[in-house]
Amino acid sequence: MDLQDQLKNLFPDHEPEEVENTEQEAPSYWLQDDPIICKYEKRKGKPVTILDGYNGADSDFKKLTKDLKTYLGVGGSYKKESIIIQGDYRDKIMTFLKDHGFSVKRVGG
C-alpha cells in the first residue's frame, strides 16, 4: 500500500487538485550586455583560464564560479572581479556560458 492509497483511506471525500506549473525558469545569473572575456595564461608554469568583464554582484560571482568548478570538476576562485579556473578549459567554459545566455569573447591563442 503506497502513500496515495493510505491518504485515500484516511480522507475518502478529498479530491486532489491538479497543480499547474506556470512559473517560467528565471535566469540563475545576472546577464549583461557586454561579453565576458575568456583568456588563457600560465601562472608559475601551470595553465589557468581567466574570465574577465563580468560585473555582477558578489553572490553572482560566487554562484557562477561554483557552478563552473562543479561542471568542470576542477579548482578555481574569484578575485578582483575575475574568475580563475585551474587548467585550459576555454572551449568548455565558453559553451557553458553560451548555454546560460552570456556572450563570450575568446582572447589569445
Coordinates of C-alpha atoms in Angstrom, one line a residue:
M1 CA 0.0 0.0 0.0
D2 CA 1.6 3.3 -1.1
L3 CA 1.1 6.8 0.3
Q4 CA -1.7 7.7 -2.1
D5 CA -3.8 4.7 -1.0
Q6 CA -3.3 5.5 2.6
L7 CA -4.4 9.1 2.1
K8 CA -7.5 7.9 0.3
N9 CA -8.3 5.6 3.2
L10 CA -7.9 8.4 5.7
F11 CA -9.7 11.0 3.7
P12 CA -12.2 9.3 1.4
D13 CA -14.0 12.6 0.4
H14 CA -10.9 14.5 -0.6
E15 CA -10.3 15.1 -4.3
P16 CA -6.7 16.0 -5.2
E17 CA -6.2 19.3 -7.1
E18 CA -4.3 19.5 -10.3
V19 CA -1.3 21.8 -9.8
E20 CA -0.1 23.6 -13.0
N21 CA 3.5 24.6 -13.3
T22 CA 3.1 28.1 -14.8
E23 CA 6.3 29.5 -13.5
Q24 CA 9.0 30.0 -16.1
E25 CA 12.6 29.4 -15.1
A26 CA 14.3 32.7 -14.4
P27 CA 17.9 33.1 -15.4
S28 CA 20.0 32.0 -12.4
Y29 CA 22.7 34.6 -13.1
W30 CA 22.6 38.3 -13.8
L31 CA 23.1 38.6 -17.5
Q32 CA 25.0 41.6 -19.0
D33 CA 25.2 43.1 -22.4
D34 CA 29.0 43.2 -22.6
P35 CA 30.8 40.0 -23.5
I36 CA 32.8 38.1 -20.9
I37 CA 36.4 37.8 -21.9
C38 CA 37.8 34.3 -21.7
K39 CA 41.6 34.1 -21.8
Y40 CA 44.4 31.6 -21.1
E41 CA 47.6 32.3 -19.1
K42 CA 50.3 30.3 -17.5
R43 CA 51.0 31.2 -13.9
K44 CA 54.0 29.6 -12.2
G45 CA 54.2 27.1 -15.1
K46 CA 50.6 25.9 -14.7
P47 CA 47.8 26.7 -17.1
V48 CA 44.8 28.8 -15.9
T49 CA 41.7 30.1 -17.6
I50 CA 40.7 33.6 -16.6
L51 CA 37.2 35.2 -17.1
D52 CA 37.2 39.0 -17.0
G53 CA 34.5 41.5 -17.7
Y54 CA 31.6 40.1 -15.6
N55 CA 30.2 42.9 -13.5
G56 CA 27.5 41.2 -11.4
A57 CA 27.2 41.2 -7.6
D58 CA 29.4 39.1 -5.3
S59 CA 26.7 36.5 -4.9
D60 CA 26.5 36.1 -8.7
F61 CA 30.3 35.7 -8.8
K62 CA 30.3 33.0 -6.2
K63 CA 27.4 31.1 -7.8
L64 CA 28.9 31.3 -11.3
T65 CA 32.4 30.3 -10.0
K66 CA 30.9 27.4 -8.1
D67 CA 28.8 26.1 -11.0
L68 CA 31.8 26.3 -13.4
K69 CA 34.1 24.4 -11.0
T70 CA 31.4 21.8 -10.4
Y71 CA 30.7 21.5 -14.2
L72 CA 34.4 21.1 -15.0
G73 CA 35.5 19.2 -11.9
V74 CA 38.4 21.4 -11.2
G75 CA 39.5 24.1 -8.7
G76 CA 39.3 27.8 -9.0
S77 CA 38.4 31.0 -7.3
Y78 CA 37.3 34.6 -8.0
K79 CA 39.5 37.6 -7.1
K80 CA 39.3 41.2 -8.1
E81 CA 36.3 40.9 -10.3
S82 CA 37.8 38.0 -12.3
I83 CA 37.1 34.2 -12.2
I84 CA 40.2 32.0 -12.2
I85 CA 39.8 28.3 -13.2
Q86 CA 42.6 25.9 -13.0
G87 CA 43.5 24.4 -16.4
D88 CA 42.9 25.2 -20.0
Y89 CA 39.1 24.8 -20.4
R90 CA 38.3 27.7 -22.7
D91 CA 36.1 25.7 -25.1
K92 CA 34.0 24.0 -22.3
I93 CA 33.7 27.3 -20.4
M94 CA 32.6 29.2 -23.5
T95 CA 29.9 26.6 -24.3
F96 CA 28.7 26.6 -20.7
L97 CA 28.4 30.4 -20.6
K98 CA 26.7 30.5 -24.0
D99 CA 24.2 27.9 -22.9
H100 CA 23.3 30.1 -19.9
G101 CA 22.8 33.2 -22.1
F102 CA 26.1 35.0 -21.8
S103 CA 28.0 36.4 -24.7
V104 CA 31.7 35.3 -24.6
K105 CA 34.8 36.6 -26.4
R106 CA 37.9 34.5 -26.7
V107 CA 41.2 36.3 -26.2
G108 CA 44.6 34.9 -27.0
G109 CA 45.9 31.7 -28.6

